Short mmCIF file of C-alpha atoms and ligand atoms in Angstrom, two decimals:
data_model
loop_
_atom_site.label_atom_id
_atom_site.label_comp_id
_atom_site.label_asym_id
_atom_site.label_seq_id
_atom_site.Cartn_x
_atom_site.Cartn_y
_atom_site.Cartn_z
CA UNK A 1 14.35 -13.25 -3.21
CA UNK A 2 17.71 -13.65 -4.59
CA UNK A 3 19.96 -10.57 -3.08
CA UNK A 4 22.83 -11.33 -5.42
CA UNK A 5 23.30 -13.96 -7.79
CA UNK A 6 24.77 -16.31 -5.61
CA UNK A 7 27.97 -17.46 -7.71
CA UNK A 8 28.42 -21.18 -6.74
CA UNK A 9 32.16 -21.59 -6.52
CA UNK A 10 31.74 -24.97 -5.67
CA UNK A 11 32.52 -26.21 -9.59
CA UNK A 12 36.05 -25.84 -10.00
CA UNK A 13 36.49 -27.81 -13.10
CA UNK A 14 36.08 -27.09 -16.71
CA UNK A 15 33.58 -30.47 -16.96
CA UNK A 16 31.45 -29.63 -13.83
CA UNK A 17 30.47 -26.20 -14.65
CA UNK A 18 27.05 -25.20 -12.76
CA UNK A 19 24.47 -24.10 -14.94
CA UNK A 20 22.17 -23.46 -12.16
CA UNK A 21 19.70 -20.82 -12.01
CA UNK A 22 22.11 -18.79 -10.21
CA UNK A 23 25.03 -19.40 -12.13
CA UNK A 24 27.20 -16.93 -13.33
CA UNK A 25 27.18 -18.22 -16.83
CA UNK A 26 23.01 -17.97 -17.03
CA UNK A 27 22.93 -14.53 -18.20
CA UNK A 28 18.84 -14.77 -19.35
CA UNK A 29 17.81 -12.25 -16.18
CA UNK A 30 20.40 -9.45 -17.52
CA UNK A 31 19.41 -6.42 -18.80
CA UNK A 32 19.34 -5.65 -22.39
CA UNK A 33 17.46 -2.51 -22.28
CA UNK A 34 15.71 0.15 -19.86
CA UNK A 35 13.09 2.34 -21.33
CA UNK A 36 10.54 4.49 -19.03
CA UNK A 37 7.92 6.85 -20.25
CA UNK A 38 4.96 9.08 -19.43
CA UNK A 39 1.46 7.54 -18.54
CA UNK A 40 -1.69 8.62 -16.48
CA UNK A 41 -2.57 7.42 -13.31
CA UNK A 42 -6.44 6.94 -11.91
CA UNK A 43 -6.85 10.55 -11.63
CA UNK A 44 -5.43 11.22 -15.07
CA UNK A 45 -2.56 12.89 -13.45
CA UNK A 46 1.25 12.29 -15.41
CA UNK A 47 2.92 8.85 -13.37
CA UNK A 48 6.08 7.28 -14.38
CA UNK A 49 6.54 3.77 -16.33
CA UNK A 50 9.16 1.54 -16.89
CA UNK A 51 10.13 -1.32 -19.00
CA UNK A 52 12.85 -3.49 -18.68
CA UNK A 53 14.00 -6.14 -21.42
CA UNK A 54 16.00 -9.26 -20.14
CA UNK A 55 18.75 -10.92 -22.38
CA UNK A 56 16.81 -13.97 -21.83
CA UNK A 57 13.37 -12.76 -23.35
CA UNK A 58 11.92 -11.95 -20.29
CA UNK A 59 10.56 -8.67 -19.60
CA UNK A 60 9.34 -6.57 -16.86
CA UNK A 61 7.15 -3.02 -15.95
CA UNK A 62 6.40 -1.31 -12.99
CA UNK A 63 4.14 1.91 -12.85
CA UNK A 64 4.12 3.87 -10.21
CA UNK A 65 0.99 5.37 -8.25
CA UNK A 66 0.57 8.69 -6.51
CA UNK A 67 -0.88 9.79 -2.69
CA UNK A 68 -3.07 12.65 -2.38
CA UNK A 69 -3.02 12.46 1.34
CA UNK A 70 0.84 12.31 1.28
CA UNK A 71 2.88 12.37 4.60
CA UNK A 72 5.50 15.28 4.55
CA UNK A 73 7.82 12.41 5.54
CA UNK A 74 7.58 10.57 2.08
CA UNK A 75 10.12 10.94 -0.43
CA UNK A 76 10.00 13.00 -3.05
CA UNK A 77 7.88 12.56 -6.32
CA UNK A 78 9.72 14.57 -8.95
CA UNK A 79 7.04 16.81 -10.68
CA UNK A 80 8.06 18.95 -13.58
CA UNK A 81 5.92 22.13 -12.16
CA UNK A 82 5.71 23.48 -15.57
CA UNK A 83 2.12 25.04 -14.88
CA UNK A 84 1.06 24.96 -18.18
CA UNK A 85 1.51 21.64 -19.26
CA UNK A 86 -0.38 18.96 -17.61
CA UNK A 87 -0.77 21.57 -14.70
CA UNK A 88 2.59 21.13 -13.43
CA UNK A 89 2.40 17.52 -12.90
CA UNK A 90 4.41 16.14 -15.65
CA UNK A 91 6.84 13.67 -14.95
CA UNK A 92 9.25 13.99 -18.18
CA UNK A 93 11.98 14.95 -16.07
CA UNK A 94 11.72 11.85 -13.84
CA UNK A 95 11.43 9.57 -17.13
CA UNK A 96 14.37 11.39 -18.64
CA UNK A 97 16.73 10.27 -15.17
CA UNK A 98 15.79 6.48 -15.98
CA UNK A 99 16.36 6.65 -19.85
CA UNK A 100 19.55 9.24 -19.06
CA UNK A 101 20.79 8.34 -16.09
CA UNK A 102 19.69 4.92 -14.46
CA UNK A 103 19.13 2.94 -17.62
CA UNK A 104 22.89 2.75 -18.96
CA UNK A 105 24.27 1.83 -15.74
CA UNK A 106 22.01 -1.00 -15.15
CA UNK A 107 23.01 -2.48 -18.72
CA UNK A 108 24.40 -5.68 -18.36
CA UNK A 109 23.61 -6.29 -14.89
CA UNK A 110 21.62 -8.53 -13.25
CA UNK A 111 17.76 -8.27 -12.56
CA UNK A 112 18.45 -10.97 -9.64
CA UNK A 113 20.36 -8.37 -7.82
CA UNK A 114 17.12 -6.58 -6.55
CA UNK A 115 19.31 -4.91 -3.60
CA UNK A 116 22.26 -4.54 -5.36
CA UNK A 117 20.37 -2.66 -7.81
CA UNK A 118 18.23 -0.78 -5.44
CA UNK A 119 21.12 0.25 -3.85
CA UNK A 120 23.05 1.56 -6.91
CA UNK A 121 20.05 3.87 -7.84
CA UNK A 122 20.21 5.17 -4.31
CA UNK A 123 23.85 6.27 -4.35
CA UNK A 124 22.97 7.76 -7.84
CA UNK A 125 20.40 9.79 -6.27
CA UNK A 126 23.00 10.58 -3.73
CA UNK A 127 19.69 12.23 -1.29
CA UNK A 128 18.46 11.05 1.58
CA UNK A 129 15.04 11.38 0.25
CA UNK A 130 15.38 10.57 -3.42
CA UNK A 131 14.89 14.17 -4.69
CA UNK A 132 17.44 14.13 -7.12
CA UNK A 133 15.92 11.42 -9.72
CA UNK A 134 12.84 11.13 -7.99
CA UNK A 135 11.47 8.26 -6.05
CA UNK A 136 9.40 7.98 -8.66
CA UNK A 137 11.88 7.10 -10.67
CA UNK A 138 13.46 5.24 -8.92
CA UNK A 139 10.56 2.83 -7.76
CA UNK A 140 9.42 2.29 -11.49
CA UNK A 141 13.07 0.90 -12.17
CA UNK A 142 12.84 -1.45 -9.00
CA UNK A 143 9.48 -2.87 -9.90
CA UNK A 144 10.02 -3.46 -13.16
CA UNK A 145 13.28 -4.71 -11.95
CA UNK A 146 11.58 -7.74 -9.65
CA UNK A 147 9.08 -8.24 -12.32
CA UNK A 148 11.69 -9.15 -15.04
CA UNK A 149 13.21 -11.04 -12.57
CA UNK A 150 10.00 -13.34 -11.78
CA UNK A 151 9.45 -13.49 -15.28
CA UNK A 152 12.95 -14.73 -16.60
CA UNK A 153 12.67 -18.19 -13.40
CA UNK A 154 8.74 -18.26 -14.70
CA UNK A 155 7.88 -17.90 -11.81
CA UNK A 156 4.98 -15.58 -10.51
CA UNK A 157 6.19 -12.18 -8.87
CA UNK A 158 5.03 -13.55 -5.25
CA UNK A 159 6.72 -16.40 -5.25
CA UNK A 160 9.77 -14.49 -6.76
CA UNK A 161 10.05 -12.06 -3.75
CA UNK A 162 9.53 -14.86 -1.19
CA UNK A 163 9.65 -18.37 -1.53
CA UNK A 164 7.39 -20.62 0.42
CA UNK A 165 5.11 -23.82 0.90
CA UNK A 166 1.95 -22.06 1.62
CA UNK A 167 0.89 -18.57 1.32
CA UNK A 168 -2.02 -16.42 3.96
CA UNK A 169 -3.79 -14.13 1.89
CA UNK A 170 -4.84 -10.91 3.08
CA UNK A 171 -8.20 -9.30 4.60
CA UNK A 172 -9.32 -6.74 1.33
CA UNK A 173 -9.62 -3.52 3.78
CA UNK A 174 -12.43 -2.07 1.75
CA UNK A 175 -12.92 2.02 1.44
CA UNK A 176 -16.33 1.93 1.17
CA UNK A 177 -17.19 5.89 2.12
CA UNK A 178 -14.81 8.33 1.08
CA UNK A 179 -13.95 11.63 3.15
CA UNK A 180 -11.28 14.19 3.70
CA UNK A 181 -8.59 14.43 0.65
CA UNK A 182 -10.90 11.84 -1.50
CA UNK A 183 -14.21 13.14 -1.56
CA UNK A 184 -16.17 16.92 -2.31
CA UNK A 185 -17.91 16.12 1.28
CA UNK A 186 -17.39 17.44 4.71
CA UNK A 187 -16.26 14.41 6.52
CA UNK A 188 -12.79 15.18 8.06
CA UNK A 189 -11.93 10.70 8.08
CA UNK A 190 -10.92 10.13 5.37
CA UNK A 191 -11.54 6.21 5.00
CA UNK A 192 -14.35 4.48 6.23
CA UNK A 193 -13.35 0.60 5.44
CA UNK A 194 -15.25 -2.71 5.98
CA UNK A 195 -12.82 -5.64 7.09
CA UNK A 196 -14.07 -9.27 6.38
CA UNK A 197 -12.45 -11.50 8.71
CA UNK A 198 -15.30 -13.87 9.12
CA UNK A 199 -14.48 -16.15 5.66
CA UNK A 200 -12.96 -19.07 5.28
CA UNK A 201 -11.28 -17.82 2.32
CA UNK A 202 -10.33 -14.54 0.53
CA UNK A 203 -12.31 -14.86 -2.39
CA UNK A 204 -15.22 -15.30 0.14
CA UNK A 205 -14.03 -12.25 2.14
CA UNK A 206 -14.45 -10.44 -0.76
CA UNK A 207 -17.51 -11.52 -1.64
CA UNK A 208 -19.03 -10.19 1.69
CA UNK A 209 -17.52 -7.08 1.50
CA UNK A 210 -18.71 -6.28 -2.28
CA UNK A 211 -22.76 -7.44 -1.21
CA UNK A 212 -21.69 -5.01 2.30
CA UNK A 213 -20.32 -2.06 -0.50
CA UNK A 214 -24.00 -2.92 -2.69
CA UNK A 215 -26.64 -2.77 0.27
CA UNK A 216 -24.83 0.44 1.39
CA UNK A 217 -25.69 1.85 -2.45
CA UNK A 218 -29.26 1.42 -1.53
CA UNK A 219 -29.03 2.84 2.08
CA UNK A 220 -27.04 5.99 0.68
CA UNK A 221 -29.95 6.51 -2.05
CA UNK A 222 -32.61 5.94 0.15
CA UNK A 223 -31.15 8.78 2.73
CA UNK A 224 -29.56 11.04 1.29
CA UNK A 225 -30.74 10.91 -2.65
CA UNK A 226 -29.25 9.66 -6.11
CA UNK A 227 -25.86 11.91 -5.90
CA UNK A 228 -24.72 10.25 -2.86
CA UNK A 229 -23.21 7.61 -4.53
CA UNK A 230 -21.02 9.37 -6.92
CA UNK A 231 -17.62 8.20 -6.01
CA UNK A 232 -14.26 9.96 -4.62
CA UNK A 233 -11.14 8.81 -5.57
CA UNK A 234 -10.92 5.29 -3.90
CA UNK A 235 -14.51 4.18 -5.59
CA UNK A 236 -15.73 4.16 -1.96
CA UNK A 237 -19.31 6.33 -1.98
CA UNK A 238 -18.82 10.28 -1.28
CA UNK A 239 -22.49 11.41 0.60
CA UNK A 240 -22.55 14.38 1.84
CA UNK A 241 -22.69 13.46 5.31
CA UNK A 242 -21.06 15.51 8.22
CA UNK A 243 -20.35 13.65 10.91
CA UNK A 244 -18.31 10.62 11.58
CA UNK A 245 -20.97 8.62 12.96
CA UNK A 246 -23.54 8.80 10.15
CA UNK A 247 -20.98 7.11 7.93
CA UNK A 248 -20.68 4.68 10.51
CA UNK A 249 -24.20 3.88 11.14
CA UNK A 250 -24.75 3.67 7.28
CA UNK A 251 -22.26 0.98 7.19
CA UNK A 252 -23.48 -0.93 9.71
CA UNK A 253 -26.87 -0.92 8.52
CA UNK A 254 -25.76 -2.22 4.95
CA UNK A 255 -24.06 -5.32 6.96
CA UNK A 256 -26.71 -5.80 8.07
CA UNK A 257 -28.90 -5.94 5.40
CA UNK A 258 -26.62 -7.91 3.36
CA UNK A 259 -27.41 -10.25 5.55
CA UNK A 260 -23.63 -10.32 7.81
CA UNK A 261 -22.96 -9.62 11.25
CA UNK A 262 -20.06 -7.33 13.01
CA UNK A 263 -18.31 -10.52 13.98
CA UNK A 264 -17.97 -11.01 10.36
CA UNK A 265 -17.52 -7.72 9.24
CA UNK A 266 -15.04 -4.95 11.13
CA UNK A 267 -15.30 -1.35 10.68
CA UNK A 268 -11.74 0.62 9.92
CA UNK A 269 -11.29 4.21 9.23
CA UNK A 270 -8.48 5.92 8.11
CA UNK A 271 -8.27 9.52 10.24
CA UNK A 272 -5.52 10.39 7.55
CA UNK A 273 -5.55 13.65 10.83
CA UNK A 274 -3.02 15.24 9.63
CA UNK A 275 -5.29 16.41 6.80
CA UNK A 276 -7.48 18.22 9.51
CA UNK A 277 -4.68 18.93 11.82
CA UNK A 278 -3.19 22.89 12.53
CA UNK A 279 -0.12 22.84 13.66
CA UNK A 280 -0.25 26.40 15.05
CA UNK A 281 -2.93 25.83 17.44
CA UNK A 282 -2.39 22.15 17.46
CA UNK A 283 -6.15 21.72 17.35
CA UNK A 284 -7.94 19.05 15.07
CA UNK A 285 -11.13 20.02 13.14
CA UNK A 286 -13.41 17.49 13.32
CA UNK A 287 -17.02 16.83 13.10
CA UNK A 288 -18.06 20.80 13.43
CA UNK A 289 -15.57 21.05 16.85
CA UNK A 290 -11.55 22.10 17.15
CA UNK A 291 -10.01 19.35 19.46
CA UNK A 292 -7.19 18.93 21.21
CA UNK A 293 -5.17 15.77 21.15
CA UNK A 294 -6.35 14.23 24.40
CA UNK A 295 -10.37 15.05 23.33
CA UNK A 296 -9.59 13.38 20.17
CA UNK A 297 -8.14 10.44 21.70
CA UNK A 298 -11.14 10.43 24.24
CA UNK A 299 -13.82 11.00 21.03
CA UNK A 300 -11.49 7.66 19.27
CA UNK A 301 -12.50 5.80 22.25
CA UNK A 302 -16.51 6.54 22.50
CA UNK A 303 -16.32 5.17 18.95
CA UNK A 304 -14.43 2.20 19.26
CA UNK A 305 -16.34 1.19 22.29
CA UNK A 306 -19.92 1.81 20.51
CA UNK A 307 -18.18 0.04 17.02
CA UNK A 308 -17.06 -2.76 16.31
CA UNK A 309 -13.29 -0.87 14.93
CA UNK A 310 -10.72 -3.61 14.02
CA UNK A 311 -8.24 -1.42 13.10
CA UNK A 312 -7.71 2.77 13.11
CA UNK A 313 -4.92 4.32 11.00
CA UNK A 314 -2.85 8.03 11.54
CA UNK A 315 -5.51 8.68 14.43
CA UNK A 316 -2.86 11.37 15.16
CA UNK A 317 -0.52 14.06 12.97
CA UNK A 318 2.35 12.64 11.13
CA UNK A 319 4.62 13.38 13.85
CA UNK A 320 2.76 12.41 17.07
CA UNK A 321 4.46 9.63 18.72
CA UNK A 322 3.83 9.88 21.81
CA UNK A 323 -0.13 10.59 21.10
CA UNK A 324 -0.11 7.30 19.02
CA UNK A 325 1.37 5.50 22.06
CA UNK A 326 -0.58 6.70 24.67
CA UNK A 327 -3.64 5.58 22.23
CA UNK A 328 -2.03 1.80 21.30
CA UNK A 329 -1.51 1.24 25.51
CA UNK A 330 -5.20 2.25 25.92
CA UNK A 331 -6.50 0.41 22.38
CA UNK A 332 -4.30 -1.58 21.23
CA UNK A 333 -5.67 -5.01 22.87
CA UNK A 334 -8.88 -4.87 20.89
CA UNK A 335 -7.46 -2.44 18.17
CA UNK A 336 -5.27 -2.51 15.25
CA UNK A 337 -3.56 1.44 15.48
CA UNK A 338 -2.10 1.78 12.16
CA UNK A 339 0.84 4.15 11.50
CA UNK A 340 0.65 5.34 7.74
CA UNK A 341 2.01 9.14 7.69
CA UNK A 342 3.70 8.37 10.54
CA UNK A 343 6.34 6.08 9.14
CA UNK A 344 6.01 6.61 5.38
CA UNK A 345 7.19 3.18 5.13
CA UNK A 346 10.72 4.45 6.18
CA UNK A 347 12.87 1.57 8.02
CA UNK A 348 13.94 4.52 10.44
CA UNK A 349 10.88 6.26 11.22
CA UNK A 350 9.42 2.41 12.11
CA UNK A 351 12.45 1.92 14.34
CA UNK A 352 11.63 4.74 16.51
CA UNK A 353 8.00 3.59 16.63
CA UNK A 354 8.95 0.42 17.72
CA UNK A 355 10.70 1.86 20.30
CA UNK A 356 8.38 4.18 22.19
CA UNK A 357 5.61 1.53 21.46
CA UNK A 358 3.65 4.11 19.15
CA UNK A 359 1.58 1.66 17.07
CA UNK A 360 0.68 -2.02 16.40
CA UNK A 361 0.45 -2.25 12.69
CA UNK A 362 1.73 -0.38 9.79
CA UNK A 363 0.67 0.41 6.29
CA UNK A 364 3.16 -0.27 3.83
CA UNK A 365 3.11 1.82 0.44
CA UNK A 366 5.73 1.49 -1.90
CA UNK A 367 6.04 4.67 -3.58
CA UNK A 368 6.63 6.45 0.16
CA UNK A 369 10.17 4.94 0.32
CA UNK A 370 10.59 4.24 -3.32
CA UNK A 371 12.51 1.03 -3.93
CA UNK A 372 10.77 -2.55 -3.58
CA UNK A 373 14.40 -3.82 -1.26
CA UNK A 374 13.49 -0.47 1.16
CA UNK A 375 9.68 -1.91 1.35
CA UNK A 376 11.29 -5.40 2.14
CA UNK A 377 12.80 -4.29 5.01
CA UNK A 378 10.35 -2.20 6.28
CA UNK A 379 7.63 -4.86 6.34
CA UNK A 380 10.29 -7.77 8.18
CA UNK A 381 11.16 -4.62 10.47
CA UNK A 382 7.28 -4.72 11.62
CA UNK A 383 7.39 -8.23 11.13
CA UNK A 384 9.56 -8.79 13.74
CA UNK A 385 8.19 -6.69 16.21
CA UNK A 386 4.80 -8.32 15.52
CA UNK A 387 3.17 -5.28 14.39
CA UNK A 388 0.24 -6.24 11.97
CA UNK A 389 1.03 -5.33 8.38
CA UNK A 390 -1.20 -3.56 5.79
CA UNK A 391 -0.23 -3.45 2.20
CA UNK A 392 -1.53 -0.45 0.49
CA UNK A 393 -2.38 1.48 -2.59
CA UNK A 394 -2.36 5.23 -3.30
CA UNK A 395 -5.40 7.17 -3.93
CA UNK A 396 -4.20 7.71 -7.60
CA UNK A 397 -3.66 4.26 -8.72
CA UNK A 398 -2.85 2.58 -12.28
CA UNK A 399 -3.61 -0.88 -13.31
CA UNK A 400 -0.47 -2.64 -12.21
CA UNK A 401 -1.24 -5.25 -9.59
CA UNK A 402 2.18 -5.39 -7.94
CA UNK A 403 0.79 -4.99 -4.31
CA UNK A 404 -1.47 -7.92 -5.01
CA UNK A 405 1.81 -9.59 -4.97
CA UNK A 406 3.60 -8.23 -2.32
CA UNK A 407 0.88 -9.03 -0.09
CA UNK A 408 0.97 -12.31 -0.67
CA UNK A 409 4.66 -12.89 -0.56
CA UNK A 410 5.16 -11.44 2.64
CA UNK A 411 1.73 -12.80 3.65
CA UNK A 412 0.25 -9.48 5.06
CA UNK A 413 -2.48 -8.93 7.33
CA UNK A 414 -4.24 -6.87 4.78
CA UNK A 415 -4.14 -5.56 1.68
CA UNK A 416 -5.79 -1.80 1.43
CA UNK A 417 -7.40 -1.23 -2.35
CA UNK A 418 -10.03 0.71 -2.44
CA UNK A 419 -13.52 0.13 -2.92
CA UNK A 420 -14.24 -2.94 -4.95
CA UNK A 421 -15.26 -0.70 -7.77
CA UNK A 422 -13.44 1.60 -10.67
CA UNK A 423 -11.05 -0.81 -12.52
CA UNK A 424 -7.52 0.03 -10.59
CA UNK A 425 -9.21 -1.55 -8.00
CA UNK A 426 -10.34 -4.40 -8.86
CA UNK A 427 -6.88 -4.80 -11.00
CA UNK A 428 -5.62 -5.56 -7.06
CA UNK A 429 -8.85 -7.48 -5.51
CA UNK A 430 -9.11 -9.53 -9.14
CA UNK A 431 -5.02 -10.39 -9.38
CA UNK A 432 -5.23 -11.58 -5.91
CA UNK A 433 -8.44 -13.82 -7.06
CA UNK A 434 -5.78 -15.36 -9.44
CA UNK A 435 -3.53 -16.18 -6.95
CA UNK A 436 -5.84 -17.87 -4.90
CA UNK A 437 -6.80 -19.55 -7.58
CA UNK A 438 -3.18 -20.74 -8.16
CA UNK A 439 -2.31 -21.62 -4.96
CA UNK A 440 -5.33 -23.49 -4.34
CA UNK A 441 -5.03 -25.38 -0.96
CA UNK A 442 -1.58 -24.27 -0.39
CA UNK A 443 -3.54 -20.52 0.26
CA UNK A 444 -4.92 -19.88 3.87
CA UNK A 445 -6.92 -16.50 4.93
CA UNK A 446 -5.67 -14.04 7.49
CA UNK A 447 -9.64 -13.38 8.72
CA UNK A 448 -8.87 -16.47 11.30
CA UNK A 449 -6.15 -13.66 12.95
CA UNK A 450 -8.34 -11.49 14.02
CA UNK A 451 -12.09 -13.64 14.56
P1 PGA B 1 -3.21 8.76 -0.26
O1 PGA B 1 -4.26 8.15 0.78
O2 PGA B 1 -2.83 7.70 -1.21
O3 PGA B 1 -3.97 9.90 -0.88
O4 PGA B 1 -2.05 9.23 0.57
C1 PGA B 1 -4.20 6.85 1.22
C2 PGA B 1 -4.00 6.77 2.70
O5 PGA B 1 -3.88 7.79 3.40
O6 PGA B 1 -3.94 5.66 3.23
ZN1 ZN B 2 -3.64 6.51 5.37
#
């Protein structure tokens, strides 16, 4: 991705003027006009939009999803908390700082300055975590941003953000049994998630996971009755099952039955433990018992040794470091420990896991940090220290398919969407078919990482 547009000062003379792409005198990626408004997200809760026109033609929108399970670490999603309208969860005031405030001062600029840009909304905000114009705001602006960008070089938004001869697209880490934050039910997990590595190709990994995500229909009904596959917020099935392990034994009954095997198909769960965490008597609530943090760790390992667990995210509370590294040293051989709470996506909370070793993969959301040149960083950060990256979604999602993109442009391990069902989704799992499709042979799959 272009940081700044590159002026080329090579051209001295009048008759060899560069009309480049990045030239100074191509002004078709600047902006004529910002305008964001009020929409609803998958849980028909207020989210933010914006639209960005380019001088060029081109334009650009980025809508903004919303975390149920959010980590206290995130920044901050400006709510209006005027309880009686839309219970308190409007976001007029955030729209009203991009038409007000951020719109006229990115008039006239670039949309190929994605930093530049990012980082002028930042010192506008003037907060270390965004809570003066929202981060909600502020990420609709940078999306849209990028997208009007891709859009004015024709050029899909993948390709945009990073430029290269082939592309690895990512495992679809599917949600298939919702717990915890996302479902009525009492499982404390709150993700149980089917990985298909073993495909050739990612339209094939899907594929297996959406016949896995059918047979376990049928295996849900056939236990536990017709309501047990209503769905929580993810699409993933909500039965109201109690303990970890009948989840797990569900799922690995409806891989079989659709005919797989568990070295095609890994198990992940999302713990999402700070959800069932008390910080008073640091004791987690699990499965009927209070545990501390070492029997938690030691109940983690009974079920990664009797499952076949690729990869286990926030096993610990948001701020447990040292739990989460004493838990990747044991694991992390056969185990992908994924820190989502713990790092909020933040380039400094990553730094200091990187340091003390607390994880060996990280889930990357946009809307925790709240500008797409933030989430850049983050994900070469991890990159770099060869942590295993997971591109995700929020449990209230909306129909833009920019982390379809992102995924691919930085060439994640996976990309976390949800169930393959309920159309926010799919939006993700169906954009990335697209891509495929695009990209043809020039696409790999990231299943051969981890067979
Ligand atoms: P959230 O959950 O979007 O509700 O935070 C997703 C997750 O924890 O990964
Ligand atoms: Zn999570």
């Amino acid at each position: 991705m272009p940081k700044t547009s590159k002026r080329n000062r090579k051209s001295t003379t009048a008759t060899s003027v560069d009309l480049s792409e990045d030239s100074e005198f191509d002004t078709s990626a600047t902006i004529l006009r910002v305008n964001s408004r009020q929409v609803l997200d998958s849980r028909g809760n207020p989210t933010v939009e914006t639209d960005i026109w380019l001088r060029g033609g081109a334009t650009g929108r980025g809508t903004v999803p919303s975390g149920a399970s959010t980590g206290v670490h995130e920044a901050l999603e400006l709510r209006d908390e005027k309880r009686s309208v839309y219970g308190g969860k409007g976001v007029l005031k955030a729209v009203a700082n991009v038409n007000k405030q951020i719109g006229p001062k990115l008039l006239g600029r670039s949309t190929l300055e994605q930093e530049a840009l990012d980082i002028l909304m930042l010192k506008l905000d003037g907060t270390r975590n965004k809570s003066n114009l929202g981060a909600n705001a502020i990420l609709s602006v940078s999306m849209a941003v990028a997208r009007a960008a891709a859009a004015s070089r024709s050029v899909p938004l993948y390709k945009y953000l990073i430029k290269r001869k082939k592309y690895r697209l990512p495992i679809p880490m599917m949600n298939v049994i919702n717990g915890g934050k996302h479902a009525g039910n009492n499982l404390a997990i709150q993700e149980f998630l089917i990985e298909p590595i073993g495909a050739k190709t990612y339209v094939e990994g899907l594929r297996l996971g959406v016949e896995v995500y059918h047979a376990l229909k049928n295996i849900l009904k056939e236990k536990y009755g017709n309501s047990s596959t209503n769905v929580g917020d993810e699409g993933g099935y909500a039965p109201p099952l109690e303990k970890t392990t009948d989840a797990l034994d569900a799922i690995l009954l409806a891989i079989k039955n659709a005919g797989y095997d568990e070295s095609q198909i890994k198990l992940g769960l999302d713990a999402a433990s700070s959800s069932f965490y008390d910080p008073k008597t640091l004791l987690y609530q699990i499965d009927g018992r209070s545990m501390s943090s070492t029997e938690l760790a030691d109940y983690y390992d009974s079920l990664v040794t009797a499952y076949p667990i690729l990869t286990l995210e926030d096993p610990f509370s948001e701020d447990a470091f040292e739990d989460h590294a004493k838990m990747t040293a044991k694991l992390g051989k056969s185990v992908k420990i994924i820190g989502d709470d713990l790092y909020v996506t933040n380039p400094e909370r990553i730094r200091k896991g990187i340091e003390l070793k607390a994880t060996n993969a990280v889930l990357i959301k946009l809307n925790q940090i709240g500008s797409v040149s933030e989430t850049l960083e983050a994900i070469k950060l991890s990159k770099d220290a060869r942590m295993a990256v997971a591109v995700s979604h929020r449990s209230g999602e909306t129909e833009d398919t920019f982390i379809s993109h992102l995924a691919t442009a930085v060439e994640s391990h996976f990309i976390k969407a949800g169930a393959p069902a309920r159309g926010e989704r799919t939006a993700k799992y169906n954009e990335l078919i697209r891509i495929s499709e695009e990209l043809g042979h020039e696409a790999s799959y990231a299943g051969s990482n981890f067979a």
